mmCIF file of C-alpha atoms in Angstrom:
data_model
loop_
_atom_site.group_PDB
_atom_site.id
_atom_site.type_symbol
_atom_site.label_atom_id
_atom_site.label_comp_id
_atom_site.label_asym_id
_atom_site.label_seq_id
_atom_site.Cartn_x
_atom_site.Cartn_y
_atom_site.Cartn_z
ATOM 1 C CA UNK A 1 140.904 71.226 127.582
ATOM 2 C CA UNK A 2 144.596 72.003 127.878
ATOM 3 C CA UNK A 3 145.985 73.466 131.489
ATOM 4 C CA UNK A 4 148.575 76.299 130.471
ATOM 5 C CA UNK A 5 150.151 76.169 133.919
ATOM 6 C CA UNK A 6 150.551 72.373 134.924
ATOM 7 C CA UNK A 7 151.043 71.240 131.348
ATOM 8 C CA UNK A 8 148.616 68.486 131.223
ATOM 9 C CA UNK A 9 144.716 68.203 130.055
ATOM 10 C CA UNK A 10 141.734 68.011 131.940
ATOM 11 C CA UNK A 11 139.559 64.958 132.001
ATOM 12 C CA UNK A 12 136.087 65.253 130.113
ATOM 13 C CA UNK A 13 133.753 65.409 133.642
ATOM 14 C CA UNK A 14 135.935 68.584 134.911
ATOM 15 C CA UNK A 15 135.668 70.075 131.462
ATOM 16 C CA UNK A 16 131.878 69.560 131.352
ATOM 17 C CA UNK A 17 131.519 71.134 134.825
ATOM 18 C CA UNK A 18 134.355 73.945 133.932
ATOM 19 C CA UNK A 19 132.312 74.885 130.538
ATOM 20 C CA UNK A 20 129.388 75.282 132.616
ATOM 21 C CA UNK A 21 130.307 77.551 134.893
ATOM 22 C CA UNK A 22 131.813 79.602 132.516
ATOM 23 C CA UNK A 23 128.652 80.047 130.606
ATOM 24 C CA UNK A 24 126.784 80.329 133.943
ATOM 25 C CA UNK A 25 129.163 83.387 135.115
ATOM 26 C CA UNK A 26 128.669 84.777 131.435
ATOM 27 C CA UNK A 27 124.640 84.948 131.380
ATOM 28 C CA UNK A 28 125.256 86.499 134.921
ATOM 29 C CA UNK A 29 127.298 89.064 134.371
ATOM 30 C CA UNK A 30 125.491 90.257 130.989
ATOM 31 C CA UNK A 31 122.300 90.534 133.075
ATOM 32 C CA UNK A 32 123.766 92.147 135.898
ATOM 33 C CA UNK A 33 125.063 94.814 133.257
ATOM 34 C CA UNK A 34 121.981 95.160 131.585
ATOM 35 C CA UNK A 35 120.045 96.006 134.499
ATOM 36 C CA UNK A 36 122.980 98.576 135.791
ATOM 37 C CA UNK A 37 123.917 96.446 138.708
ATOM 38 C CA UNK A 38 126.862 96.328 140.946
ATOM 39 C CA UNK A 39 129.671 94.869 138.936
ATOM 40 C CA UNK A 40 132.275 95.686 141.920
ATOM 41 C CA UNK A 41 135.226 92.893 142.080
ATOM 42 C CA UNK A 42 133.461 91.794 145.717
ATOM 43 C CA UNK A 43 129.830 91.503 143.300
ATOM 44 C CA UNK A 44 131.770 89.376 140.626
ATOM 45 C CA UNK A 45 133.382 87.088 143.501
ATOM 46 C CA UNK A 46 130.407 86.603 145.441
ATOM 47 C CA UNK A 47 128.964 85.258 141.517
ATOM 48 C CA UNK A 48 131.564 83.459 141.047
ATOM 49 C CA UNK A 49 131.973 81.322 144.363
ATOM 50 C CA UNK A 50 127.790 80.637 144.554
ATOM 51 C CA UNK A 51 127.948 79.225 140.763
ATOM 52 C CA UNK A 52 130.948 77.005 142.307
ATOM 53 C CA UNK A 53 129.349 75.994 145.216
ATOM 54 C CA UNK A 54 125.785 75.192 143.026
ATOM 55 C CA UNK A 55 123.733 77.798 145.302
ATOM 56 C CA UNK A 56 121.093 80.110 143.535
ATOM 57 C CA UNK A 57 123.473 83.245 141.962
ATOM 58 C CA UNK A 58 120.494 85.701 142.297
ATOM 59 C CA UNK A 59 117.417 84.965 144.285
ATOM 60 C CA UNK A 60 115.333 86.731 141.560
ATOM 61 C CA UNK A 61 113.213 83.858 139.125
ATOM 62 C CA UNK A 62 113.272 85.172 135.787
ATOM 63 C CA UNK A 63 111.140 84.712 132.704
ATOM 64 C CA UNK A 64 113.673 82.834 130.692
ATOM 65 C CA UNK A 65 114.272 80.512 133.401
ATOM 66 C CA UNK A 66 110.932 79.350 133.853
ATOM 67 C CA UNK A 67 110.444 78.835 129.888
ATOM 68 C CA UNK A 68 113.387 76.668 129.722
ATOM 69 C CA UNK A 69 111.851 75.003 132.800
ATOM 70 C CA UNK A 70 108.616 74.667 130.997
ATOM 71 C CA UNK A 71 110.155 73.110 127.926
ATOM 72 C CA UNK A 72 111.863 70.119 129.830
ATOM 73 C CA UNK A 73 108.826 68.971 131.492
ATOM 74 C CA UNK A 74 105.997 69.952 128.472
ATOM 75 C CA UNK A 75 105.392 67.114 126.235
ATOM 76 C CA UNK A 76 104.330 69.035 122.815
ATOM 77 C CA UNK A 77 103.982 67.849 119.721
ATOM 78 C CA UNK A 78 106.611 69.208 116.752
ATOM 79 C CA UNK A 79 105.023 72.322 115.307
ATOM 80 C CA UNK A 80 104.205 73.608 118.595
ATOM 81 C CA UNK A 81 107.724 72.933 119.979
ATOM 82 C CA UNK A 82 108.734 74.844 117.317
ATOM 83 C CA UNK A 83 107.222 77.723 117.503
ATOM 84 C CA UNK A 84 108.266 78.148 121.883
ATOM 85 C CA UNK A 85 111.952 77.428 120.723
ATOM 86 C CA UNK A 86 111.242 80.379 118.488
ATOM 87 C CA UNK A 87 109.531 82.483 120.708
ATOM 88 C CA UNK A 88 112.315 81.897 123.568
ATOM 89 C CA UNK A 89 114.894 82.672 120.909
ATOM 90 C CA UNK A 90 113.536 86.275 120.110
ATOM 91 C CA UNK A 91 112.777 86.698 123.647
ATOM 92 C CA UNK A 92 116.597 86.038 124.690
ATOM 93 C CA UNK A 93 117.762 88.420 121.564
ATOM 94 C CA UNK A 94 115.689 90.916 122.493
ATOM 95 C CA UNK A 95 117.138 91.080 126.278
ATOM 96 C CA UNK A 96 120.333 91.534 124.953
ATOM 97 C CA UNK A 97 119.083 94.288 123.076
ATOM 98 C CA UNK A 98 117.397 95.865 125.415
ATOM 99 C CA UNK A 99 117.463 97.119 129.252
ATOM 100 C CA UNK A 100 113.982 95.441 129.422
ATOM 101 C CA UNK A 101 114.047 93.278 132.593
ATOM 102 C CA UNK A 102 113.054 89.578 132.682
ATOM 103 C CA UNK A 103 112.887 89.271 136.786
ATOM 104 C CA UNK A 104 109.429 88.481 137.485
ATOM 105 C CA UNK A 105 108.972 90.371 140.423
ATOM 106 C CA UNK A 106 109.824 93.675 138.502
ATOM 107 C CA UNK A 107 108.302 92.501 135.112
ATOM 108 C CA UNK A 108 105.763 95.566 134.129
ATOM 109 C CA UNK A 109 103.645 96.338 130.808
ATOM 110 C CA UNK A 110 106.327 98.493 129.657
ATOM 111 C CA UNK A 111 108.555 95.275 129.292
ATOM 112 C CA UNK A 112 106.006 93.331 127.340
ATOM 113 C CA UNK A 113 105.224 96.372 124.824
ATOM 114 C CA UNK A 114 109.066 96.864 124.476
ATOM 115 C CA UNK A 115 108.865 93.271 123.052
ATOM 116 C CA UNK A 116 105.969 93.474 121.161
ATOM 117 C CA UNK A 117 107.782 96.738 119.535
ATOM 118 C CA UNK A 118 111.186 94.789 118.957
ATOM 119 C CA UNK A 119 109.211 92.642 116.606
ATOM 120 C CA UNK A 120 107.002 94.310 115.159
ATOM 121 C CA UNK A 121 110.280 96.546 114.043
ATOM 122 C CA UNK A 122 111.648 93.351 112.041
ATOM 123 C CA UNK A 123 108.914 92.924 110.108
ATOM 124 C CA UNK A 124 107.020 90.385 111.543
ATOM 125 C CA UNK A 125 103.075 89.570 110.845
ATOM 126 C CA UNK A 126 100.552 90.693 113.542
ATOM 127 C CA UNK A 127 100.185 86.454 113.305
ATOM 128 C CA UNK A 128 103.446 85.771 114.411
ATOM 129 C CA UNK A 129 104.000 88.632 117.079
ATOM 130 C CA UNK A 130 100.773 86.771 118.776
ATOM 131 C CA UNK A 131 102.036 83.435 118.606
ATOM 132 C CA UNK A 132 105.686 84.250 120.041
ATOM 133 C CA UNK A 133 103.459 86.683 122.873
ATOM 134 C CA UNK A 134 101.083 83.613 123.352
ATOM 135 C CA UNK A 135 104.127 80.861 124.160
ATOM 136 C CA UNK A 136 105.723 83.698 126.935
ATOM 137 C CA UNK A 137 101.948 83.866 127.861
ATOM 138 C CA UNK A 138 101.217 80.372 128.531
ATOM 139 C CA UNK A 139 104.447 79.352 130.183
ATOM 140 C CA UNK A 140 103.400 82.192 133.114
ATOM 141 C CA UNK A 141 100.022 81.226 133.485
ATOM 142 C CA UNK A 142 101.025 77.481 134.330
ATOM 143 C CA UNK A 143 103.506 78.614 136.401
ATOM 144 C CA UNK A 144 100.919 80.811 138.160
ATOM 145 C CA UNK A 145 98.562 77.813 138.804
ATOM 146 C CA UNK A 146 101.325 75.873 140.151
ATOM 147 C CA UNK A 147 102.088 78.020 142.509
ATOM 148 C CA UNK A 148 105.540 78.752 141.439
ATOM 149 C CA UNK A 149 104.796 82.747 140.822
ATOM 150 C CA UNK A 150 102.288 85.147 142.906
ATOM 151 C CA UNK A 151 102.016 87.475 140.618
ATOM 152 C CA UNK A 152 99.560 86.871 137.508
ATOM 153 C CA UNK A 153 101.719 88.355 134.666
ATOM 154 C CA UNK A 154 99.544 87.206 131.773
ATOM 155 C CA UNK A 155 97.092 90.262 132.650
ATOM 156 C CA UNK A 156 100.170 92.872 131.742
ATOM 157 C CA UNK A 157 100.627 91.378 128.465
ATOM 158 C CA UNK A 158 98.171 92.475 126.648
ATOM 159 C CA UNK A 159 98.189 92.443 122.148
ATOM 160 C CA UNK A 160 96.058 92.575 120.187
ATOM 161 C CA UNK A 161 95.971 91.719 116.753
ATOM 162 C CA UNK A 162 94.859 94.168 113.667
ATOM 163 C CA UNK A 163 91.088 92.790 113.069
ATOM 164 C CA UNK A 164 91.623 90.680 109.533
ATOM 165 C CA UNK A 165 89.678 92.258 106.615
ATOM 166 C CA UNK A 166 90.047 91.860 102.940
ATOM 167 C CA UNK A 167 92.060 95.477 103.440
ATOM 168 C CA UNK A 168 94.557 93.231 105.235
ATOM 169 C CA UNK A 169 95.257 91.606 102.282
ATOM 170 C CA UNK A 170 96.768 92.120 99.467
ATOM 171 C CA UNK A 171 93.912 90.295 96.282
ATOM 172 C CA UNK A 172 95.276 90.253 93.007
ATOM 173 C CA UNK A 173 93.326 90.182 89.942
ATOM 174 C CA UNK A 174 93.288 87.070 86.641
ATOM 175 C CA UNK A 175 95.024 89.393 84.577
ATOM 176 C CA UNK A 176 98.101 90.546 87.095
ATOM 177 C CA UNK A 177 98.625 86.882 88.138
ATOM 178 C CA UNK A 178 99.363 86.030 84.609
ATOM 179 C CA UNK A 179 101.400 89.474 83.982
ATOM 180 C CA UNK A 180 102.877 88.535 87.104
ATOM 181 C CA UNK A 181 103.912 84.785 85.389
ATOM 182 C CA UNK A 182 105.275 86.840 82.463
ATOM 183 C CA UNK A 183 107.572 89.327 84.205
ATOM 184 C CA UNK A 184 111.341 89.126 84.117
ATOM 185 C CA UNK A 185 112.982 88.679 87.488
ATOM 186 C CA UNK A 186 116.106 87.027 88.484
ATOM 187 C CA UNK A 187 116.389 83.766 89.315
ATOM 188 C CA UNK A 188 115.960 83.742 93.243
ATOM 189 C CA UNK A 189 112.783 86.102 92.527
ATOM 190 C CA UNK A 190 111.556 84.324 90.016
ATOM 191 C CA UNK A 191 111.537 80.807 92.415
ATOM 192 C CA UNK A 192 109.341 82.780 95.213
ATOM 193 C CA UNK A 193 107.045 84.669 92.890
ATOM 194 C CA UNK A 194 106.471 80.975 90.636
ATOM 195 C CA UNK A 195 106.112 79.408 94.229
ATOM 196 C CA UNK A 196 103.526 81.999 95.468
ATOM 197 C CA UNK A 197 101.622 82.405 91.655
ATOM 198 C CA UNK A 198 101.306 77.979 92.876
ATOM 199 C CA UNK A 199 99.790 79.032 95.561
ATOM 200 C CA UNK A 200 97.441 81.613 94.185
ATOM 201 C CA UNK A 201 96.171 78.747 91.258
ATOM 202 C CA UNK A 202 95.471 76.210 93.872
ATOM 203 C CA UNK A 203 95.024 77.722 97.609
ATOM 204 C CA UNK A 204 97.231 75.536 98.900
ATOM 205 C CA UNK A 205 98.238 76.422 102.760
ATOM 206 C CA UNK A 206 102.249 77.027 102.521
ATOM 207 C CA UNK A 207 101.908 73.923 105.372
ATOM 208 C CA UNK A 208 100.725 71.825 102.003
ATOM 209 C CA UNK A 209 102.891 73.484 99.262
ATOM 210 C CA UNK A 210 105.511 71.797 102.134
ATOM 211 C CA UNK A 211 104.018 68.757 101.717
ATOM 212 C CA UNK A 212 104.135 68.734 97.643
ATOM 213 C CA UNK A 213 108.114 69.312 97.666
ATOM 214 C CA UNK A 214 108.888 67.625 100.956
ATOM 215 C CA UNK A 215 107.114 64.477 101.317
ATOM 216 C CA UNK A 216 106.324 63.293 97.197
ATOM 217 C CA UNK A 217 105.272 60.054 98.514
ATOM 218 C CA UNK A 218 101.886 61.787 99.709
ATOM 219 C CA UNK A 219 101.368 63.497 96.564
ATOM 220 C CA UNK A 220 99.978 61.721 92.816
ATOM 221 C CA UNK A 221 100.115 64.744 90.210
ATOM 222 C CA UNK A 222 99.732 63.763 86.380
ATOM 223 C CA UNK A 223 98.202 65.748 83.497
ATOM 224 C CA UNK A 224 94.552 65.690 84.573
ATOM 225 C CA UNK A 225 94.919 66.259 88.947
ATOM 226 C CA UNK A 226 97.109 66.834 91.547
ATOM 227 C CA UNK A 227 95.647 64.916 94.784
ATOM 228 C CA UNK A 228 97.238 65.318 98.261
ATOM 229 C CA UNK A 229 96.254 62.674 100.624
ATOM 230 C CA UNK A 230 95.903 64.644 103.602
ATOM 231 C CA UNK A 231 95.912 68.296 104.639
ATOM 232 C CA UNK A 232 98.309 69.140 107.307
ATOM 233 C CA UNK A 233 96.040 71.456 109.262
ATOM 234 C CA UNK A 234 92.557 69.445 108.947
ATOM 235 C CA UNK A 235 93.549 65.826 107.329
ATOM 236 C CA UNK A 236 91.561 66.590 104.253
ATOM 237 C CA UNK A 237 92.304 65.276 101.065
ATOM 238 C CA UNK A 238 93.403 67.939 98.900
ATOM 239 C CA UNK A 239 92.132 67.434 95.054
ATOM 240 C CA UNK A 240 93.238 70.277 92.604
ATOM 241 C CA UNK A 241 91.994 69.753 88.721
ATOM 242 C CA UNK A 242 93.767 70.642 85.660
ATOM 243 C CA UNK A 243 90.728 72.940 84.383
ATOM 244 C CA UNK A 244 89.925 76.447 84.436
ATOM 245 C CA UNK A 245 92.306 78.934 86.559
ATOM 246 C CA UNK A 246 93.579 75.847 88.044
ATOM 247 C CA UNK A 247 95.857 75.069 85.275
ATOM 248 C CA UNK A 248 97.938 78.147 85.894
ATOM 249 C CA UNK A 249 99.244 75.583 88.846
ATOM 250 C CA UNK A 250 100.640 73.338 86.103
ATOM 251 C CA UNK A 251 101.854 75.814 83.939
ATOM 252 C CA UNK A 252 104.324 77.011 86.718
ATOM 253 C CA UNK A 253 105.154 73.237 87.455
ATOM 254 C CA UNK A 254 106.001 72.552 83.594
ATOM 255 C CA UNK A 255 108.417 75.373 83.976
ATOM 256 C CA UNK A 256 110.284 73.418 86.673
ATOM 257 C CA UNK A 257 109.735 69.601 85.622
ATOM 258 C CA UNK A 258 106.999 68.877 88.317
ATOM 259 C CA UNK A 259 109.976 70.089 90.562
ATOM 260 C CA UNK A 260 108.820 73.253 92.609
ATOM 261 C CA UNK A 261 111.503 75.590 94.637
ATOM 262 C CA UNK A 262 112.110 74.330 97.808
ATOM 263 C CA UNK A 263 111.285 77.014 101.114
ATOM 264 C CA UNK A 264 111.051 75.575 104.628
ATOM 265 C CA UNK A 265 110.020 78.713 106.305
ATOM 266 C CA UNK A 266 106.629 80.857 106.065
ATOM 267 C CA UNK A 267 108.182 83.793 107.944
ATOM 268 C CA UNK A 268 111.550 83.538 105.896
ATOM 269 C CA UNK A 269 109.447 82.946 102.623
ATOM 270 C CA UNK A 270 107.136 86.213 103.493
ATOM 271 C CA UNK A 271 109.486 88.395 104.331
ATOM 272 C CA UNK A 272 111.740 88.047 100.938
ATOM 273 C CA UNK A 273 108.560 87.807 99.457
ATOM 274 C CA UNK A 274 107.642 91.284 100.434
ATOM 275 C CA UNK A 275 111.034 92.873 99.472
ATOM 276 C CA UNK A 276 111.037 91.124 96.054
ATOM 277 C CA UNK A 277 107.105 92.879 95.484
ATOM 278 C CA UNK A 278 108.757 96.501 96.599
ATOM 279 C CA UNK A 279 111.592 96.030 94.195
ATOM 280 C CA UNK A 280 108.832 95.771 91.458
ATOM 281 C CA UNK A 281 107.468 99.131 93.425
ATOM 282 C CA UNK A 282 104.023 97.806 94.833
ATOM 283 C CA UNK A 283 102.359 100.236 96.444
ATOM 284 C CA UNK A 284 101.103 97.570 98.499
ATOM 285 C CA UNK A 285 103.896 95.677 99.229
ATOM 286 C CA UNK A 286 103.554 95.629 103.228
ATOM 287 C CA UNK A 287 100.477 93.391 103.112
ATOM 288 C CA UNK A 288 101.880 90.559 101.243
ATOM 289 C CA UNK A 289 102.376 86.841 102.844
ATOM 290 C CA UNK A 290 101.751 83.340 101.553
ATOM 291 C CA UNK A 291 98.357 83.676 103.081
ATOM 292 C CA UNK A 292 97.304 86.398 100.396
ATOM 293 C CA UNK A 293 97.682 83.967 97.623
ATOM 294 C CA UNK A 294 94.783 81.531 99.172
ATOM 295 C CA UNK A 295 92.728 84.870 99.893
ATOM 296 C CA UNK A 296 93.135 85.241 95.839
ATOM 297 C CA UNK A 297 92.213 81.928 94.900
ATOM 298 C CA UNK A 298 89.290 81.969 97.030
ATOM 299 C CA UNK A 299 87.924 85.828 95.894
ATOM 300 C CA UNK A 300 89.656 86.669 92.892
ATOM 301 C CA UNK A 301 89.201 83.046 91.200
ATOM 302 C CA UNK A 302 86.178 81.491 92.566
ATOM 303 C CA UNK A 303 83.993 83.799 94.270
ATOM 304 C CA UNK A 304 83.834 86.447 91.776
ATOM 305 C CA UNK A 305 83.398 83.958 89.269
ATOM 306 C CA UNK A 306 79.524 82.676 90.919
ATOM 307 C CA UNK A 307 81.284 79.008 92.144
ATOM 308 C CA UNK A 308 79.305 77.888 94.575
ATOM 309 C CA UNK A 309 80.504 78.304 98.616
ATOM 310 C CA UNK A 310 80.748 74.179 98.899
ATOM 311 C CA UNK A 311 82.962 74.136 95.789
ATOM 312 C CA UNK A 312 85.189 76.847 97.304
ATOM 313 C CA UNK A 313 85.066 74.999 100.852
ATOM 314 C CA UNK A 314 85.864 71.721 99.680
ATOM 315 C CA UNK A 315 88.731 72.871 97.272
ATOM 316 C CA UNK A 316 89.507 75.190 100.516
ATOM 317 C CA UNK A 317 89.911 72.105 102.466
ATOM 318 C CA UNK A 318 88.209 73.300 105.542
ATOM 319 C CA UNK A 319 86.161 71.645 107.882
ATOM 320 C CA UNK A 320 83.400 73.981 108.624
ATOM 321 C CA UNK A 321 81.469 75.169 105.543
ATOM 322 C CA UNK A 322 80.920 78.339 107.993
ATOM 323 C CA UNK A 323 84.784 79.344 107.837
ATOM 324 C CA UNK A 324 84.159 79.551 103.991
ATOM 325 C CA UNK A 325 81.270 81.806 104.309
ATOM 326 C CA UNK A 326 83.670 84.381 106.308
ATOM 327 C CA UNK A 327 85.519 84.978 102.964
ATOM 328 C CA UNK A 328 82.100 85.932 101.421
ATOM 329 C CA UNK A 329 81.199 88.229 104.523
ATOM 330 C CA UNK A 330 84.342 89.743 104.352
ATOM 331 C CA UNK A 331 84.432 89.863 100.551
ATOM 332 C CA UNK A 332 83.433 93.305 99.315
ATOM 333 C CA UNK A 333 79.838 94.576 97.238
ATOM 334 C CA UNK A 334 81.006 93.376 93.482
ATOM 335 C CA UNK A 335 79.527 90.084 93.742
ATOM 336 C CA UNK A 336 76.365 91.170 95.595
ATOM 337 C CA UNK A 337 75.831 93.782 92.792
ATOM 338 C CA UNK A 338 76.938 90.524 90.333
ATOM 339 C CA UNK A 339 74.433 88.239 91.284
ATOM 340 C CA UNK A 340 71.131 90.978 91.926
ATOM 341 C CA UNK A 341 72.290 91.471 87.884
ATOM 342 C CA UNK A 342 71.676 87.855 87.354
ATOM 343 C CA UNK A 343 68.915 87.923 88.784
ATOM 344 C CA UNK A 344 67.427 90.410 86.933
ATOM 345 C CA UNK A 345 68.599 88.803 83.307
ATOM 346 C CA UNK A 346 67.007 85.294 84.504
ATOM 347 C CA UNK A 347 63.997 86.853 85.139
ATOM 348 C CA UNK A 348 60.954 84.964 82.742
ATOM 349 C CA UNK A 349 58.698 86.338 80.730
ATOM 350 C CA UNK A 350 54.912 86.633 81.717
ATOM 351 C CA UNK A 351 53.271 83.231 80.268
ATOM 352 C CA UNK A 352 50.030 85.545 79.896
ATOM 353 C CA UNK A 353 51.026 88.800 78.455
ATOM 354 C CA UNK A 354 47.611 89.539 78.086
ATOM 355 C CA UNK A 355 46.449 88.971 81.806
ATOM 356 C CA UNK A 356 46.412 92.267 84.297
ATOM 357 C CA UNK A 357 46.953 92.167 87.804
ATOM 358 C CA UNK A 358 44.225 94.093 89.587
#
């Protein structure tokens, strides 16, 4: 750093120390602004001389520090670290945004709704907003136990999440996934609609489709199977065949070379996702995510089509056979009225036609 007056540059410790205090002062001041505080030259000085001097600038513990605290000391494991770095990034862009305080002493409900609102308003899933909620959530309640808080915030933030139902979700049909292969989009489109039709002809997690393009080494796909050595969520080996709807999945790889579009992020993929459906004027464009695609291949492709539930759990990749039956309790009357039909076509004919019950 150069010094204007003296004419000569700083060494790198005073820098270091210099930069920090400037972005000290700088988070200070914004706060103090935000909540409508003194900002009197004697308020600013007294700011100024404690950052200086290393004391405490305001005696109030906030929110954000004690999540930054929390993510020094936690030892978590990639995906979760992920998601509280995410979570403490919307948090911090919606205090600028707001006049919501993050003092913990004068944290109310109103504060936490105010978030929940700010995302909710940019479009993200009911999934997400209780993640992001969950991570604030956490990081309070240890705190609490600790001892480093009286107050137990965790009971003001309360969400809760729309109850999932196949009305949640948006199930497409055999014959609009393959209008859906034909239509003309461009390119950019095209790559997240051939990505989620991949999804909807194998019902792969977006975790796995991941896996496919990012990690090939994992993956052995030829003409007759595509086998993925382990599931990311349950370790299962994933083993899609090239037979029946399943070959829709290969049909949308031949168009690429084996090669499938590259996306890195779910929230990222559903959101464009859901703007690329309202272009084509969906009525039902709001419901769509890369979760909708494995609800299709589970309803649309397998259980309307009598497969059995072990087939679907197995190709499913979960590890409860129960979390498969949930798809057929949620599912709606067509199949029950499909398979009372069956019933009554495989019923035999009397052996003795001649014989009367009495």
């Amino acid at each position: 750093m150069w010094d204007n007056k003296n004419g000569t540059s700083l060494d790198p410790l005073t820098e270091t120390v210099l930069k920090k205090w400037i972005a000290k002062a700088k988070d200070t001041l914004i706060n103090m602004e935000r909540l409508d505080e003194d900002l009197s030259v004697t308020a600013v000085k007294d700011v100024l001389i404690n950052i200086v001097n290393d004391k405490p600038v305001r005696e109030e513990l906030t929110i954000t520090y004690l999540y930054k605290e929390f993510l020094k000391e936690a030892q978590l494991c990639k995906s979760t670290q992920k998601n509280y770095k995410a979570a403490l990034m919307h948090y911090e862009q919606f205090l600028l945004l707001s006049k919501a305080t993050d003092i913990i002493e004068r944290y109310t409900a109103k504060d936490f709704q105010m978030f929940v609102k700010y995302l909710k308003d940019r479009n993200y899933a009911d999934n997400s907003v209780k993640i992001y909620t969950k991570c604030i959530k956490r990081v309070l309640n240890k705190a609490y136990w600790v001892g480093t808080i009286q107050n137990e915030l965790s009971r003001v933030m309360k969400f809760k999440a729309k109850k999932v139902t196949r009305d949640n979700f948006l199930i497409f049909s055999i014959e609009e996934l393959k209008e859906l292969e034909n239509i003309t989009l461009r390119s950019y489109a095209r790559k997240r609609l051939d990505v989620f039709l991949f999804l909807c002809y194998t019902g792969m997690r977006f975790s796995d489709y991941k896996r496919v393009v990012f990690e090939p080494e994992l993956c052995k796909i030829n003409g007759d199977s595509m086998i993925v050595t382990e599931s990311v969520k349950t370790g299962k080996r994933i083993f899609i065949p090239n037979v029946g709807h399943c070959q829709g999945a290969w049909r949308i790889l031949d168009r690429y070379n084996g090669e499938l579009p590259r996306y890195k992020s779910v929230d990222t993929f559903n959101r464009q996702i859901r703007k690329d459906f309202e272009k084509l004027e969906h009525p039902e464009f709001q419901k769509l995510t890369s979760h909708c695609a494995r609800k299709t291949f589970a309803t649309a492709l397998l259980m309307e089509q009598d497969v059995s539930p072990l087939v679907v759990s197995k190709l499913l990749t979960h590890s409860d056979i129960k979390t498969t039956l949930k798809y057929y309790e949620k599912s709606g009357d067509s199949h029950i009225i499909k398979a009372l039909e069956k019933t009554e076509q495989e019923i035999p004919k009397a052996k003795y036609p001649h014989l009367k019950i009495v």
